[in-house]
Short mmCIF file of C-alpha atoms in Angstrom, two decimals:
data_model
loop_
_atom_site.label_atom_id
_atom_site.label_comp_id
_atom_site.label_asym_id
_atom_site.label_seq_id
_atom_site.Cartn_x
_atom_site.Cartn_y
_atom_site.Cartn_z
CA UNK A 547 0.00 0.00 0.00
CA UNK A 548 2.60 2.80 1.06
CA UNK A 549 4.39 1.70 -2.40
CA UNK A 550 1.61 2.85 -4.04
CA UNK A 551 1.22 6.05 -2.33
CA UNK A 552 5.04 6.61 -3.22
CA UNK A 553 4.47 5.89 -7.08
CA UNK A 554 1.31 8.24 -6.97
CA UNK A 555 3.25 10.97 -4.99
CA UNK A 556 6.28 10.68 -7.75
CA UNK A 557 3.81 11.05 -10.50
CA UNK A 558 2.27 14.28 -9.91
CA UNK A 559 4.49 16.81 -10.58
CA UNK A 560 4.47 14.72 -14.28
CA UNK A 561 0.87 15.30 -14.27
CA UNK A 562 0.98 19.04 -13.78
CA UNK A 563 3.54 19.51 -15.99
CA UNK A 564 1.34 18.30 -18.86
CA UNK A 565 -1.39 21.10 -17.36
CA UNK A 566 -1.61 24.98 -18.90
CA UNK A 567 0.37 27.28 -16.92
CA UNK A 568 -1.77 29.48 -14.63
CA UNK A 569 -4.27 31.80 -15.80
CA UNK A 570 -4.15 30.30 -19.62
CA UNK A 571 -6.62 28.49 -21.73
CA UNK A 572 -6.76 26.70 -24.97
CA UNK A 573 -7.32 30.25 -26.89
CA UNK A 574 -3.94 31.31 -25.91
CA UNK A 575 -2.13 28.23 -26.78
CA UNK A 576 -3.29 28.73 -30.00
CA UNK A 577 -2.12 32.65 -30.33
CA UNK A 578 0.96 31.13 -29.22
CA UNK A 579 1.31 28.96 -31.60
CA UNK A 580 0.38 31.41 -34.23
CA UNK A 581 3.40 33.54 -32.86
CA UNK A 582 6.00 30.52 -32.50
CA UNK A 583 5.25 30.05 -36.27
CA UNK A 584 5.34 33.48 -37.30
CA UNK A 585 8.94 33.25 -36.12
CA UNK A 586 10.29 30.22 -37.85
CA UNK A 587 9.01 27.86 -35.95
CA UNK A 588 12.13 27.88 -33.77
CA UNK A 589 13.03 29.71 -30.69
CA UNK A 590 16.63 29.50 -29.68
CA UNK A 591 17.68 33.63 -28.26
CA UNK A 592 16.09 36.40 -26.84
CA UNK A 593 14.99 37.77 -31.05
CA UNK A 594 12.96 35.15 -31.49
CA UNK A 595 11.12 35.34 -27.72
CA UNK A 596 10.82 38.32 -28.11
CA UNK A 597 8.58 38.78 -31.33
CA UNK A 598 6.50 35.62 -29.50
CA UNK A 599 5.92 37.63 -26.33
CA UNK A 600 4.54 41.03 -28.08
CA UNK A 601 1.98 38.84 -30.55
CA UNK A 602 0.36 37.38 -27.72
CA UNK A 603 0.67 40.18 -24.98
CA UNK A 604 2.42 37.01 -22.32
CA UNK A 605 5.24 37.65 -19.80
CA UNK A 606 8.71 35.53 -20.36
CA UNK A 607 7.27 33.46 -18.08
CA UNK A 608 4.08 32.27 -19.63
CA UNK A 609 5.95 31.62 -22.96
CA UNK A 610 8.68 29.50 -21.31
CA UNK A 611 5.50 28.38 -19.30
CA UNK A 612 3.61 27.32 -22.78
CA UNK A 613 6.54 26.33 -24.28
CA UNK A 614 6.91 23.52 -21.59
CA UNK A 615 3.79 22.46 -21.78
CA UNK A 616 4.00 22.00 -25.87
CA UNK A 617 7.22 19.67 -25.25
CA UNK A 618 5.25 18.02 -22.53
CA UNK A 619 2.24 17.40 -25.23
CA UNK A 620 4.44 16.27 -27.62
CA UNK A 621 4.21 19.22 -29.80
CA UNK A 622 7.75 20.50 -29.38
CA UNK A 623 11.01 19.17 -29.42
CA UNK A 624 14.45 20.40 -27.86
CA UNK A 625 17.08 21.21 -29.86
CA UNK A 626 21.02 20.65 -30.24
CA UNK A 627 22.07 23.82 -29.62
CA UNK A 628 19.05 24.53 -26.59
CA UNK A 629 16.35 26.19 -28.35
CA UNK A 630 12.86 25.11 -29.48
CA UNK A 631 10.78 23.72 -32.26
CA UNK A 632 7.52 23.73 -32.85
CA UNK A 633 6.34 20.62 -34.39
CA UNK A 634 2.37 21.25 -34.78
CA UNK A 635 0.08 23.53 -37.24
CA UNK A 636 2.27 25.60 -39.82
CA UNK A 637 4.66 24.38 -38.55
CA UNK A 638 4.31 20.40 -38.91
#
């Protein structure tokens, strides 16, 4: 029983990582994504978060916030050299 409660415990952060950041729905992903792909697809330095954060009107911290959660979905991938694709929409 308690190794269950252990496994379950462990799993949760996992579980909220997969969740929208705070104070963001579904409509905002999408301007996101909308933004991401405006850019290239790719986000590697501070020119292309920057173009990202003005579209949609989010802090750093909500793009980093819905970037995460696009690499947790599946949607993203890391790259090489520490920046971001996109993987979904225009930019599939």
């Amino acid at each position: 029983m308690l190794k269950k409660s252990v496994t379950l415990v462990a799993l949760i952060p996992l579980l909220a990582a997969c969740g929208l950041p705070q104070g963001l729905n579904q409509q905002d992903v999408l301007a996101y994504e909308a933004a991401v792909a405006s850019v290239g697809c790719v986000m590697r330095v501070e020119s292309d978060y920057l173009p990202v954060e003005l579209q949609t009107g989010f802090t750093r911290e909500q793009v980093i916030g819905l970037t995460e959660y696009e690499l947790a979905k599946g949607n993203a991938v890391k790259l090489d050299n520490g920046g971001v694709k996109l993987t979904i929409g225009a930019c599939a």
